[in-house]
mmCIF file of C-alpha atoms and ligand atoms in Angstrom:
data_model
loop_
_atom_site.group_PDB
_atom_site.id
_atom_site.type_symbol
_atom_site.label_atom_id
_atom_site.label_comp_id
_atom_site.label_asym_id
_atom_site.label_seq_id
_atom_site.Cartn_x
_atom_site.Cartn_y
_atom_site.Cartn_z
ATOM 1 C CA UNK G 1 -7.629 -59.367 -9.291
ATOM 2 C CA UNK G 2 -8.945 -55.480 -9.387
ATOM 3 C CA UNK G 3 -10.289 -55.155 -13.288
ATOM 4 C CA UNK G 4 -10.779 -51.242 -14.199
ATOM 5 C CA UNK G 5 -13.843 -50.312 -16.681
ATOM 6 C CA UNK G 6 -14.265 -47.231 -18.718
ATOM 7 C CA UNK G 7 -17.094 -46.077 -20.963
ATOM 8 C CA UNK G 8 -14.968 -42.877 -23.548
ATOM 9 C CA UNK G 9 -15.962 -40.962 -26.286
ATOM 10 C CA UNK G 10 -19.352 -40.073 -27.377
ATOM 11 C CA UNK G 11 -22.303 -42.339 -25.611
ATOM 12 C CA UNK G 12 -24.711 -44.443 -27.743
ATOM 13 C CA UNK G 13 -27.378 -47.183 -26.860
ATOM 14 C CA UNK G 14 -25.604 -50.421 -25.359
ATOM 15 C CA UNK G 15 -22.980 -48.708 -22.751
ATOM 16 C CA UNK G 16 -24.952 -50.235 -20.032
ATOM 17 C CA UNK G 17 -25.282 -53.163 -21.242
ATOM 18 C CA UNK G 18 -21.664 -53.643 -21.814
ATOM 19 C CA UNK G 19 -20.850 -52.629 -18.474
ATOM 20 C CA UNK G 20 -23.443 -55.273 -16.782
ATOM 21 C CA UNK G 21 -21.501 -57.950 -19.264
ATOM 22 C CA UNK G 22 -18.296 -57.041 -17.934
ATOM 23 C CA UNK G 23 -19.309 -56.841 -14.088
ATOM 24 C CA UNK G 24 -21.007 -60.336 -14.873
ATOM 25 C CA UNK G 25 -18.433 -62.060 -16.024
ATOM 26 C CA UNK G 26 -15.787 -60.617 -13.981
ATOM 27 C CA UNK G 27 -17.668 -60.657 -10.784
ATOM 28 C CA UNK G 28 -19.727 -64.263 -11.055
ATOM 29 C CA UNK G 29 -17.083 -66.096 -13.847
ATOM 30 C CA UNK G 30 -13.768 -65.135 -12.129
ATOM 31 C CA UNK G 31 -14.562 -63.816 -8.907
ATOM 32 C CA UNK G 32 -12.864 -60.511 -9.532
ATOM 33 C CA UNK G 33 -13.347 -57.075 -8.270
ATOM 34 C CA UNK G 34 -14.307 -54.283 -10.809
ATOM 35 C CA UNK G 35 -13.463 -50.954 -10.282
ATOM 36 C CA UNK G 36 -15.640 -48.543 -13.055
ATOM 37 C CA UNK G 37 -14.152 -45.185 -13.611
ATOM 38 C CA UNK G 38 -16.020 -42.020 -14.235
ATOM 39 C CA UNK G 39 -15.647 -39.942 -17.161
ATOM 40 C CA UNK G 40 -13.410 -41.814 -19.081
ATOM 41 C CA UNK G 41 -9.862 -40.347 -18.339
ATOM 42 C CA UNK G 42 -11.015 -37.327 -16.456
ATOM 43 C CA UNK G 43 -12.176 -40.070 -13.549
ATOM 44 C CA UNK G 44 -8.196 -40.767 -13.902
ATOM 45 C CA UNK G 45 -7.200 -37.031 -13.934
ATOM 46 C CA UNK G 46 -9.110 -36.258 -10.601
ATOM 47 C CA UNK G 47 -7.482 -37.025 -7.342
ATOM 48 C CA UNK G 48 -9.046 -39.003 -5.577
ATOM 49 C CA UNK G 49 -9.046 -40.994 -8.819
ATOM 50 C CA UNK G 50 -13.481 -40.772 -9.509
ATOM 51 C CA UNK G 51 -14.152 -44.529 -9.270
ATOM 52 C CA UNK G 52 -17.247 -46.901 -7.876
ATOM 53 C CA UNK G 53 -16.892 -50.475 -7.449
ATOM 54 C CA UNK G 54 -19.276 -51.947 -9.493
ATOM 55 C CA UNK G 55 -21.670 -55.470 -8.144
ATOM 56 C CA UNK G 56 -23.580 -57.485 -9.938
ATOM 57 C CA UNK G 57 -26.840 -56.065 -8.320
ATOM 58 C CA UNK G 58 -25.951 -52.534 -9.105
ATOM 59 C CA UNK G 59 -25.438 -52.789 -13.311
ATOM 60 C CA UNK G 60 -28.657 -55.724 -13.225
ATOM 61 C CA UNK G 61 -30.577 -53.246 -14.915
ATOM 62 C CA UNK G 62 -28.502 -51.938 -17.667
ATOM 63 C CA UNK G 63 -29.449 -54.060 -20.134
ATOM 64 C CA UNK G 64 -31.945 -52.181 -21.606
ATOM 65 C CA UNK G 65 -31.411 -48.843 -20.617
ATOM 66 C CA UNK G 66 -29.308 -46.271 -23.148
ATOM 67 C CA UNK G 67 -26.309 -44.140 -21.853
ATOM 68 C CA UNK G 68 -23.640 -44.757 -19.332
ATOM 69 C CA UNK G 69 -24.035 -45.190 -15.939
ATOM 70 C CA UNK G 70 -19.826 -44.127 -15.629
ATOM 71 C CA UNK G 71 -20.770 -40.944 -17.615
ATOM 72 C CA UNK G 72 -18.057 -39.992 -20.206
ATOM 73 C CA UNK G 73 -16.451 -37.412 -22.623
ATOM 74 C CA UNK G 74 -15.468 -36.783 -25.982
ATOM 75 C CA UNK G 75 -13.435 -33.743 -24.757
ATOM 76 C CA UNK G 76 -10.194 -33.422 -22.955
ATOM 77 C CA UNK G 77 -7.497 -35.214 -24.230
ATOM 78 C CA UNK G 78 -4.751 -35.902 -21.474
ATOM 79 C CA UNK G 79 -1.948 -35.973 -24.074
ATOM 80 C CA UNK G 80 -3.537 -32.112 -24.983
ATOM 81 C CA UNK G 81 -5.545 -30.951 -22.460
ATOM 82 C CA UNK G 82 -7.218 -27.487 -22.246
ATOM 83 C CA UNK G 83 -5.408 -25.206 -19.598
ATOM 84 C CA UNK G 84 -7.137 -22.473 -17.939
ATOM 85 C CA UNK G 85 -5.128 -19.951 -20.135
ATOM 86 C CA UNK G 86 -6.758 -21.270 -23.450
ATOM 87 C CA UNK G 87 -3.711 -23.204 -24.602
ATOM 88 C CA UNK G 88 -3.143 -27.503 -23.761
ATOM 89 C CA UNK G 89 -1.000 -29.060 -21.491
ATOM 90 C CA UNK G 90 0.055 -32.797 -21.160
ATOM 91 C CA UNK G 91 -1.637 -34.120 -18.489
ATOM 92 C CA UNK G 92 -1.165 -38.068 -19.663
ATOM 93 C CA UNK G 93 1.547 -38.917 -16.764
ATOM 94 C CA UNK G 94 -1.513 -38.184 -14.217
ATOM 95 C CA UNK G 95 -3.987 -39.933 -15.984
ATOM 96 C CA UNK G 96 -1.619 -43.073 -16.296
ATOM 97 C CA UNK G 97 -0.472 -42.955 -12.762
ATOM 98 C CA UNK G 98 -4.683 -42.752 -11.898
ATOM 99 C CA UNK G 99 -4.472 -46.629 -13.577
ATOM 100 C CA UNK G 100 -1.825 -47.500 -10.500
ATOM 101 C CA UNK G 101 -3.246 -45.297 -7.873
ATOM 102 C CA UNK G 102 -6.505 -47.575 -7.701
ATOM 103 C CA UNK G 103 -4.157 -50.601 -7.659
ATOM 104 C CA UNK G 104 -5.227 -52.116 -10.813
ATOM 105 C CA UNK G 105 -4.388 -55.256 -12.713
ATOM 106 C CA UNK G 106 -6.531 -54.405 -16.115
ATOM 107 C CA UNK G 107 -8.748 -51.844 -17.406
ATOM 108 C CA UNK G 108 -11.433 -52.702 -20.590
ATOM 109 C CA UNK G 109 -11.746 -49.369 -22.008
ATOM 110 C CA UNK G 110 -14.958 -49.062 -24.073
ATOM 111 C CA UNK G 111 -14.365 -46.362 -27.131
ATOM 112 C CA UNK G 112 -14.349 -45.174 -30.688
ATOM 113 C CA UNK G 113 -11.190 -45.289 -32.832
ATOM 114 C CA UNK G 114 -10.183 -41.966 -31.249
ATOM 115 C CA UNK G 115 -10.381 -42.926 -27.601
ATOM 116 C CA UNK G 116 -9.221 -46.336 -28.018
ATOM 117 C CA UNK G 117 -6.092 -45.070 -29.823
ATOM 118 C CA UNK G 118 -5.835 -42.272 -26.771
ATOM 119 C CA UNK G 119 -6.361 -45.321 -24.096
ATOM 120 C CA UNK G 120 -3.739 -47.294 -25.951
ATOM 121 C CA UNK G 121 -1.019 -44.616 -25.861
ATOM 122 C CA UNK G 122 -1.477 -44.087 -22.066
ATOM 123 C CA UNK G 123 -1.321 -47.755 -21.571
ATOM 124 C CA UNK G 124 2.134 -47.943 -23.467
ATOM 125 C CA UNK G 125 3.256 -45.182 -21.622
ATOM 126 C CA UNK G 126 1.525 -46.039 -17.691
ATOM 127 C CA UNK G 127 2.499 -50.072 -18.295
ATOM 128 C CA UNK G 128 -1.470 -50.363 -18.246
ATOM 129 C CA UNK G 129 -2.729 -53.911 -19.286
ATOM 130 C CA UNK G 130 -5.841 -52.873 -21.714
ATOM 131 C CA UNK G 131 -8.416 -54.475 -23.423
ATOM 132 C CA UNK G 132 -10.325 -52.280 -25.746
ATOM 133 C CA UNK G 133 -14.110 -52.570 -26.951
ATOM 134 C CA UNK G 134 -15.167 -50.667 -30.194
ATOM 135 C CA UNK G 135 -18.588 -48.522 -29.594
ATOM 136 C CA UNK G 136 -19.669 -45.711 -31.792
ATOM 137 C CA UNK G 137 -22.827 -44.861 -33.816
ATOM 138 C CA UNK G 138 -20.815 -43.945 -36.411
ATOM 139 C CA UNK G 139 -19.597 -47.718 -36.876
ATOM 140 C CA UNK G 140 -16.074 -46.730 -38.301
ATOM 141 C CA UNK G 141 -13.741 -48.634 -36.474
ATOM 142 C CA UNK G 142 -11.846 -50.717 -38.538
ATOM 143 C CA UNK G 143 -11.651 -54.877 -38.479
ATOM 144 C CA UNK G 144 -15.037 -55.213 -37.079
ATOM 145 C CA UNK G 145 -18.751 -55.860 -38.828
ATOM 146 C CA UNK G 146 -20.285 -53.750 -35.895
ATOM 147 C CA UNK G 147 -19.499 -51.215 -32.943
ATOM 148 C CA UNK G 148 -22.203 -51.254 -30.096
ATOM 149 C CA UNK G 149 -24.615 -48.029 -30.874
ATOM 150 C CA UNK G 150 -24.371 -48.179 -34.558
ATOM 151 C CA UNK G 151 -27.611 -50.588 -35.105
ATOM 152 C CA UNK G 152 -29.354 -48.812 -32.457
ATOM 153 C CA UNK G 153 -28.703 -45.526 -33.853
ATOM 154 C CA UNK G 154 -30.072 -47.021 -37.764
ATOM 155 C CA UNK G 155 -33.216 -47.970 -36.211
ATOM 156 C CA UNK G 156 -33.959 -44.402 -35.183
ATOM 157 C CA UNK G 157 -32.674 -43.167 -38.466
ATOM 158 C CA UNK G 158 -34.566 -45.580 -40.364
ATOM 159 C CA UNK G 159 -37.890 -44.760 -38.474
ATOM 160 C CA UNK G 160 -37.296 -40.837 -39.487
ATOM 161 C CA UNK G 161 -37.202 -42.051 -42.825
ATOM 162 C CA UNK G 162 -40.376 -43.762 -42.753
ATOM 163 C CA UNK G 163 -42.206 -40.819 -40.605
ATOM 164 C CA UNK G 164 -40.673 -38.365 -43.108
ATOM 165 C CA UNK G 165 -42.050 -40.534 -45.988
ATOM 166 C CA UNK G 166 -45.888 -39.885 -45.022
ATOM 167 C CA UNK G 167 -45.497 -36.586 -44.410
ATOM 168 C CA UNK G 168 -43.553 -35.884 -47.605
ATOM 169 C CA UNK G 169 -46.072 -37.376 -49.995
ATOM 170 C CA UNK G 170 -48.657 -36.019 -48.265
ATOM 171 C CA UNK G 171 -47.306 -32.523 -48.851
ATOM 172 C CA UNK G 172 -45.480 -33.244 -52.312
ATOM 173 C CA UNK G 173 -42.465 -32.126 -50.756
ATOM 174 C CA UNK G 174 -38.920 -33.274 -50.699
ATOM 175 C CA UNK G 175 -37.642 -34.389 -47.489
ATOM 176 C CA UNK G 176 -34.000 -33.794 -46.151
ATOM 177 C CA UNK G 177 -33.163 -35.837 -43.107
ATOM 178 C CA UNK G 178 -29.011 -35.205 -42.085
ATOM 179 C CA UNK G 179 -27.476 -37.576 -39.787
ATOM 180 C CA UNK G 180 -24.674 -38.318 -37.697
ATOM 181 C CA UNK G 181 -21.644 -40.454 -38.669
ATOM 182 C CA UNK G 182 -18.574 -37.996 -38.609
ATOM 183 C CA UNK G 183 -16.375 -39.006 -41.533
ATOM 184 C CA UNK G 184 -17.925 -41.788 -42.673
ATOM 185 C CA UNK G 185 -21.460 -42.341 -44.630
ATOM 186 C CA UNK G 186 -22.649 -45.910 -42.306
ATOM 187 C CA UNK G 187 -25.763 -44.380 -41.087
ATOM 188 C CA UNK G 188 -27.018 -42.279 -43.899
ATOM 189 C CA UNK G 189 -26.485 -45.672 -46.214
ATOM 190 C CA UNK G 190 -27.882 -48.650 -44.049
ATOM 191 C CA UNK G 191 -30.939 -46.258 -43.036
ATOM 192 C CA UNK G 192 -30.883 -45.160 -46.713
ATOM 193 C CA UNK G 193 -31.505 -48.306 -47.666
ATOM 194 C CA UNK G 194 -33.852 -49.722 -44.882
ATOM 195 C CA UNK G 195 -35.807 -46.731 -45.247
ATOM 196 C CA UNK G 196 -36.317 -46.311 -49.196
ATOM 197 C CA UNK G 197 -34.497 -43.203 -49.663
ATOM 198 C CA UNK G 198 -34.262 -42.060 -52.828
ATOM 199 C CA UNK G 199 -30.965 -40.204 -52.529
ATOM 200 C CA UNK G 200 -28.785 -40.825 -50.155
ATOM 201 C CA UNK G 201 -25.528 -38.986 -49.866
ATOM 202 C CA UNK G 202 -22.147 -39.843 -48.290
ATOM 203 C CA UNK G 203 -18.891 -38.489 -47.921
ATOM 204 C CA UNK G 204 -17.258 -41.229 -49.861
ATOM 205 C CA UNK G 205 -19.511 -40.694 -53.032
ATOM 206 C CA UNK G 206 -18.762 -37.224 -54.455
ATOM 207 C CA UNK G 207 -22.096 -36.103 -55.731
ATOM 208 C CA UNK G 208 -24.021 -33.315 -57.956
ATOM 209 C CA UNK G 209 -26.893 -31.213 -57.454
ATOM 210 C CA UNK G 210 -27.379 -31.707 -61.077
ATOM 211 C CA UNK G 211 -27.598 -35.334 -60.100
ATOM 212 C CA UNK G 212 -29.790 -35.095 -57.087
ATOM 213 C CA UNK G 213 -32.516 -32.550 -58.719
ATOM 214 C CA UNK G 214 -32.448 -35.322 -62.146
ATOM 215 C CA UNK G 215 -33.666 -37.899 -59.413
ATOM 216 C CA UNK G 216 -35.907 -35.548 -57.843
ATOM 217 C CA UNK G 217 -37.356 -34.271 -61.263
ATOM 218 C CA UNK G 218 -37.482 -38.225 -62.408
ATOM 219 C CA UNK G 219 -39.780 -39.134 -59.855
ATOM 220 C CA UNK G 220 -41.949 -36.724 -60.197
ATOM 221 C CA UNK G 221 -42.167 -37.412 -64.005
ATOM 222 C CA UNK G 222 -43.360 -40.914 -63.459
ATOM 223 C CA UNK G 223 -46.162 -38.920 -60.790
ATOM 224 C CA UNK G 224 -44.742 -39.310 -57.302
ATOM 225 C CA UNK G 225 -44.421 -35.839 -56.343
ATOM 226 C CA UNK G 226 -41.915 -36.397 -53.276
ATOM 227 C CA UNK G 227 -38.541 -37.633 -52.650
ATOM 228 C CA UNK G 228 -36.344 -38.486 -49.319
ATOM 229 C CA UNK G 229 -32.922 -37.170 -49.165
ATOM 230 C CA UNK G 230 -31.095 -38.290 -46.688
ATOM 231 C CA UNK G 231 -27.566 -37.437 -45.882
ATOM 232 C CA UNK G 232 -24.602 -37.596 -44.126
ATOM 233 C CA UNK G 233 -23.190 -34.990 -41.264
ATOM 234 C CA UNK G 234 -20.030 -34.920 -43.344
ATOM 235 C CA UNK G 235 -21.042 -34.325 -46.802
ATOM 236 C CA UNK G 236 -19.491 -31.391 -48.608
ATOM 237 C CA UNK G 237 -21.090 -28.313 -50.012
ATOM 238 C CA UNK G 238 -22.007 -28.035 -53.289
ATOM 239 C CA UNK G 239 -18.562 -25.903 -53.999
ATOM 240 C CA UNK G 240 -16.806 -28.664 -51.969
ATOM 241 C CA UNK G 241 -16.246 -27.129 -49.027
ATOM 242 C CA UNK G 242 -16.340 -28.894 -45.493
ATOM 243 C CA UNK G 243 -20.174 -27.658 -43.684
ATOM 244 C CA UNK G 244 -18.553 -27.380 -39.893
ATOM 245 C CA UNK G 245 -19.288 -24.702 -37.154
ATOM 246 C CA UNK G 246 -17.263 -23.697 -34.246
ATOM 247 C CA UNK G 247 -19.199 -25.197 -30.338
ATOM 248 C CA UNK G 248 -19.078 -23.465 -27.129
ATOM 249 C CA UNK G 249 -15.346 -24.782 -26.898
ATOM 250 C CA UNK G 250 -13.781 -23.676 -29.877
ATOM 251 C CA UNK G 251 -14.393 -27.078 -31.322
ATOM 252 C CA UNK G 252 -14.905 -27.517 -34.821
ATOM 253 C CA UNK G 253 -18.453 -29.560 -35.287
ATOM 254 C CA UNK G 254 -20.140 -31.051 -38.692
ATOM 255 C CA UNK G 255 -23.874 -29.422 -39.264
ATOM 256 C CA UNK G 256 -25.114 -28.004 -41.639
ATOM 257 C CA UNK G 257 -25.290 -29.082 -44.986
ATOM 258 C CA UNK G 258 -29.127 -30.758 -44.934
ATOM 259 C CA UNK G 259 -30.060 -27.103 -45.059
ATOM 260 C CA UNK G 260 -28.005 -26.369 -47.423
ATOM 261 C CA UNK G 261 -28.672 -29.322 -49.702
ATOM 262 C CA UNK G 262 -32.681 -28.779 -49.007
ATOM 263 C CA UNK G 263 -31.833 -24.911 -50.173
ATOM 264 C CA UNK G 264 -30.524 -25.697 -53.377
ATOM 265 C CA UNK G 265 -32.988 -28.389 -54.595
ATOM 266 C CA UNK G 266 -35.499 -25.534 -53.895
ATOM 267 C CA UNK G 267 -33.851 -23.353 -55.851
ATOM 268 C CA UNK G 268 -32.863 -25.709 -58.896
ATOM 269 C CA UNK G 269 -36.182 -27.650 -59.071
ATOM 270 C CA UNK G 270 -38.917 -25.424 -57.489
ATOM 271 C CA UNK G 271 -39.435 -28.283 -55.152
ATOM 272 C CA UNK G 272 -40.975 -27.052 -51.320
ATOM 273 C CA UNK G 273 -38.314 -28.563 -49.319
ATOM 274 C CA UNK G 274 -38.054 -29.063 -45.572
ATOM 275 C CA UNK G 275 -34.852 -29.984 -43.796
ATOM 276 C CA UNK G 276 -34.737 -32.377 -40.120
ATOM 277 C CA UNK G 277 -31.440 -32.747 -38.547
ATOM 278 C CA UNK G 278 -31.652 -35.873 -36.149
ATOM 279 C CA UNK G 279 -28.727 -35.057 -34.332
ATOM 280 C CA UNK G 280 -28.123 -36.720 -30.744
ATOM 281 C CA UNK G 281 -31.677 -38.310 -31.094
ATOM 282 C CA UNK G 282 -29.620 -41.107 -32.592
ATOM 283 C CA UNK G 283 -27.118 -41.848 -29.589
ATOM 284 C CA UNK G 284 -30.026 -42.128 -26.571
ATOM 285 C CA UNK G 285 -33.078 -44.447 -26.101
ATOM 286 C CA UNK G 286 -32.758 -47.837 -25.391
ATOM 287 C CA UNK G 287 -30.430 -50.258 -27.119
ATOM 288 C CA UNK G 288 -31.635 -52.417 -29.928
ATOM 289 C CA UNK G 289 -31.490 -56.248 -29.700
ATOM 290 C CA UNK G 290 -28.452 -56.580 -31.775
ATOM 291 C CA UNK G 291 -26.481 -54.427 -29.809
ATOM 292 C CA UNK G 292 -27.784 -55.557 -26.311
ATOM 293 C CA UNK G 293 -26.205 -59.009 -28.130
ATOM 294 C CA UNK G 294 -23.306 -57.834 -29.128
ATOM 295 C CA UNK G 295 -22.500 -55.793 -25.945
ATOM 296 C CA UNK G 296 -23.231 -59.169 -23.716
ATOM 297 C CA UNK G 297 -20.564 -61.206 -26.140
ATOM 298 C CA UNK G 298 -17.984 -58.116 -26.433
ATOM 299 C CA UNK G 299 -18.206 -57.755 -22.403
ATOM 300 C CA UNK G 300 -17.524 -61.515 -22.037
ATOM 301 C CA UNK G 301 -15.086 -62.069 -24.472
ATOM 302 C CA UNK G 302 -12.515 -59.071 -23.149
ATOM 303 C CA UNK G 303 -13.158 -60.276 -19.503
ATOM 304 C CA UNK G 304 -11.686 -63.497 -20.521
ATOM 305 C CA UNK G 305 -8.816 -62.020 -22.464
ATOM 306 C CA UNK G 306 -8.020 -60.595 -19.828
ATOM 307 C CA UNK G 307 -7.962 -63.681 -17.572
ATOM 308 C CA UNK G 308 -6.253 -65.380 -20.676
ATOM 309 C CA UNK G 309 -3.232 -62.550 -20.126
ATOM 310 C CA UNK G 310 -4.426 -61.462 -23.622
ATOM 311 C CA UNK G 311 -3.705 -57.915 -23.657
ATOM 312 C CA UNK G 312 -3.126 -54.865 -26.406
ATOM 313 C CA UNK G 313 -6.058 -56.478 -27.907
ATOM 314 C CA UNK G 314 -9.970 -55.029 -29.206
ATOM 315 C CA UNK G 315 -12.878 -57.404 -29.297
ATOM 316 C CA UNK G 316 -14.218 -57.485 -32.885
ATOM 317 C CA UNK G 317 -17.742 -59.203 -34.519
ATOM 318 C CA UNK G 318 -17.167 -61.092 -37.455
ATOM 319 C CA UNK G 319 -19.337 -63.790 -39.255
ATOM 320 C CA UNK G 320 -21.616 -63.971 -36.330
ATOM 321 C CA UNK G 321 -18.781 -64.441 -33.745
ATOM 322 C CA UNK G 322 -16.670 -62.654 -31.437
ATOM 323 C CA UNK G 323 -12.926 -62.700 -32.036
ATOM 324 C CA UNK G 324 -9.774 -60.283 -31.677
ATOM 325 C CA UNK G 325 -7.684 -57.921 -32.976
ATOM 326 C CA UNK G 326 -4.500 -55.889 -31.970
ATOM 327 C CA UNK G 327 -5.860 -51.735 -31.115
ATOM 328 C CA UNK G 328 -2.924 -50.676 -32.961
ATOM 329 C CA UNK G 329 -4.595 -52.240 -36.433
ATOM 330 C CA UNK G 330 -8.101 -51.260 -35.514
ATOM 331 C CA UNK G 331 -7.525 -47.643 -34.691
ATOM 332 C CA UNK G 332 -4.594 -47.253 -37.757
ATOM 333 C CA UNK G 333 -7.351 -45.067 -39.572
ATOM 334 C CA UNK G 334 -11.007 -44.977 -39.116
ATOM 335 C CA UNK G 335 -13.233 -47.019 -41.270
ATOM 336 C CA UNK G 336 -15.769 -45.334 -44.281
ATOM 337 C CA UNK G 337 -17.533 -46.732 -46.679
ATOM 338 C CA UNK G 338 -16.049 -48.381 -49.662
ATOM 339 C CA UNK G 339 -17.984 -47.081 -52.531
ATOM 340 C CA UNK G 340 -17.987 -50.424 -54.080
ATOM 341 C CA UNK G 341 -19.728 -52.010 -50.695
ATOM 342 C CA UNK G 342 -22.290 -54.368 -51.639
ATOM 343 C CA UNK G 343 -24.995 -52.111 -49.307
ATOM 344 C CA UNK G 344 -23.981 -49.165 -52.089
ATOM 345 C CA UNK G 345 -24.883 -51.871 -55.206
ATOM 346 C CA UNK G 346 -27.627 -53.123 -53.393
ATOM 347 C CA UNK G 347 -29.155 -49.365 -53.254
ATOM 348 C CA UNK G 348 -28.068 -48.550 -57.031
ATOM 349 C CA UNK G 349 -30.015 -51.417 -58.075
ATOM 350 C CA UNK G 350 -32.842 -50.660 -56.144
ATOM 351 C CA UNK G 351 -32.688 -46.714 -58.059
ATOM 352 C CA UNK G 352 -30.967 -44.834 -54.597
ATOM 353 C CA UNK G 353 -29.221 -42.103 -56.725
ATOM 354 C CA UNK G 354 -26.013 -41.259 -54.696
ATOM 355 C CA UNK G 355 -25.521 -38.221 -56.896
ATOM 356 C CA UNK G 356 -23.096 -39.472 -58.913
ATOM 357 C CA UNK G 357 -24.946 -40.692 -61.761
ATOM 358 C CA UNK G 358 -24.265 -37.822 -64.351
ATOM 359 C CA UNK G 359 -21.398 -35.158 -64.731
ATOM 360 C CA UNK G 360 -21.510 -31.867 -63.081
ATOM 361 C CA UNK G 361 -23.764 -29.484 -65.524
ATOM 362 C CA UNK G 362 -23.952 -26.484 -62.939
HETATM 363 O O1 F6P M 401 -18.904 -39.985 -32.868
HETATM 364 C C1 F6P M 401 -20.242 -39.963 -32.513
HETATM 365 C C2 F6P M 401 -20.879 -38.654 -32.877
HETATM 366 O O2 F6P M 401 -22.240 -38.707 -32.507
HETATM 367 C C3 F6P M 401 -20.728 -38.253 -34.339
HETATM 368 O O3 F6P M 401 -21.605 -38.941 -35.193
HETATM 369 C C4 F6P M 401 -20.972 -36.770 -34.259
HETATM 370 O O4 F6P M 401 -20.339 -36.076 -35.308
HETATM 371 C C5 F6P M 401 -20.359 -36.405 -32.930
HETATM 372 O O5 F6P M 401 -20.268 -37.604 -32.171
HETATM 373 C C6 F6P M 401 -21.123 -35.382 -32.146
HETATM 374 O O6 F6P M 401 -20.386 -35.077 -30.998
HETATM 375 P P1 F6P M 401 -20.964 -34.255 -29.788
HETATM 376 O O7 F6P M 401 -21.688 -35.212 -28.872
HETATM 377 O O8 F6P M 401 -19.754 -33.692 -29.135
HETATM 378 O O9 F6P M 401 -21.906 -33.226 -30.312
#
């Protein structure tokens, strides 16, 4: 039995560790061979397909330690891949025939909702047998609690917060921390809340600036002269508009609107504002002991799917336990919050403003 492993998409803390649960199993439980693959799909693109076997003695280690040792990408998708004269081609009939050039009988791919949904197509299309396993900071794969990286990446939110606290009340200043999450608002609320924001703004809650400078100009009514903002990557501008610039590639990107929030709180409340943008900070460091956990049961549970002929399916954490779901439901759309989540009530009855709490007076 030749089992293939992938790490796709953006990285985050627990990749290793999900890779040493899979070798573990695979190698010492079933006494397979596993074959990881670099890059994600461009490992299948290249020819020789880019592949290592991977021992027990060589992913030891990776418990602990953040990032991939496979490497991977969030660019480059094989069913629209960048040619050389700026346009795409389909390159997916390579990448599925890289599956059967390495002669194997399974591949776990480890992704987000968009990789996993790319992974699943090529396996329909190359008769792959796949197992998927959900990772992404940004937690918003459907049909499971949590997606390795996403608890890691709220502890180093939720530390900002608290650093940002000190300095903001020593200062009297209001403090705009912006974080990852694409679409969805996971990380700004859970660090919201374990940090003591006191305004915390997602793309699922349309907000105000009248609403956000009340809150601002409340607190400092009842004499505490600073305030914590923190918000999400995807959060519109006050006119409504999407906050995205254009990378290196073309690609669109979300950044942005902290500044722009920080700017007009200034301007509305005379506050002395000052903006941080945590960016990547939140995918690297070392995993956090909930998602070492649940990258040890996720990499055990798909290696025996697989051995149970259980394929099609993604590993999923629910009440404490491991179970699974078909990829097609999971990656169907991508997961935000539900403004009536009981994290959101929990934070409204604590006095989070989301900036919702009066009409638009601007
Ligand atoms: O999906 C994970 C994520 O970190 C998002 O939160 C963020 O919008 C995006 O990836 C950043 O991508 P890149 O690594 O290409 O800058």
């Amino acid at each position: 039995m030749r089992l293939g492993l992938l790490t796709s998409g953006g990285d985050c803390a627990g990749l290793n560790a999900v890779i040493r649960a899979v070798v573990t199993r695979a190698v010492l439980g079933h006494g397979w061979q596993v074959l990881g693959i670099r890059q994600a799909t461009h490992g299948l693109l290249s020819r020789p397909v880019d592949a290592l076997p991977l021992r027990t003695e060589g992913v030891a280690g990776g418990l602990n330690h953040g990032g991939t040792l496979l490497g991977t990408t969030n660019r480059g998708n094989p069913f629209a891949y960048p040619s050389k004269d700026g346009g795409q081609t389909d390159r997916s009939e390579v990448v599925a025939a890289g599956y059967h050039e390495l002669g194997l009988d399974a591949l776990i791919g480890v992704g987000g909702d968009g990789s996993l949904s790319i992974l699943r197509r090529l396996a329909t299309q190359g008769g792959w047998k796949l197992v998927g396993i959900p990772k992404t900071i940004d937690n918003d794969v459907r049909h499971t609690e949590h997606a390795i990286g996403f608890n890691s990446a709220v502890a180093i939110a939720t530390e900002a917060v608290d650093r940002l606290h000190v300095t903001a009340a020593s200062h009297s200043r209001v403090m705009v921390l912006e974080v990852m999450g694409r679409d969805a608002g996971h990380i700004a609320l859970t660090a919201g809340v374990a940090g003591g924001a006191d305004v915390i703004l997602i793309p699922e809650i349309p907000y105000t600036m009248a609403a956000i400078c009340a809150k601002v100009e409340q607190r400092r009514r009842t004499g505490r002269n600073f305030s914590i903002v923190v918000v999400a990557e995807s959060v519109r501008g006050p006119g409504g508009e999407t906050i995205t610039y254009k990378d290196a590639h073309g690609q669109s990107r979300y950044g942005g609107i902290g500044e722009m929030i920080a700017r007009e709180i200034g301007l509305r409340t005379g506050a002395e504002t000052r903006i941080t943008v945590l960016g990547h900070v939140q995918r690297g460091g070392s995993p956090s002991p909930l998602d070492r956990v649940l990258a040890s049961a996720f990499g055990v549970y798909a290696v025996d799917l697989v051995a149970a002929g259980r394929f099609d399916r993604m590993v999923a954490w629910r009440n404490r336990r491991v179970v699974d779901v078909p990829i097609a439901e999971a990656v169907a759309q991508f997961q935000a919050v539900d403004p009536d989540d009981a994290l959101v009530h929990t934070a409204r009855g604590l006095g989070i403003a989301f900036g919702d709490e009066i009409e638009d007076r601007r």
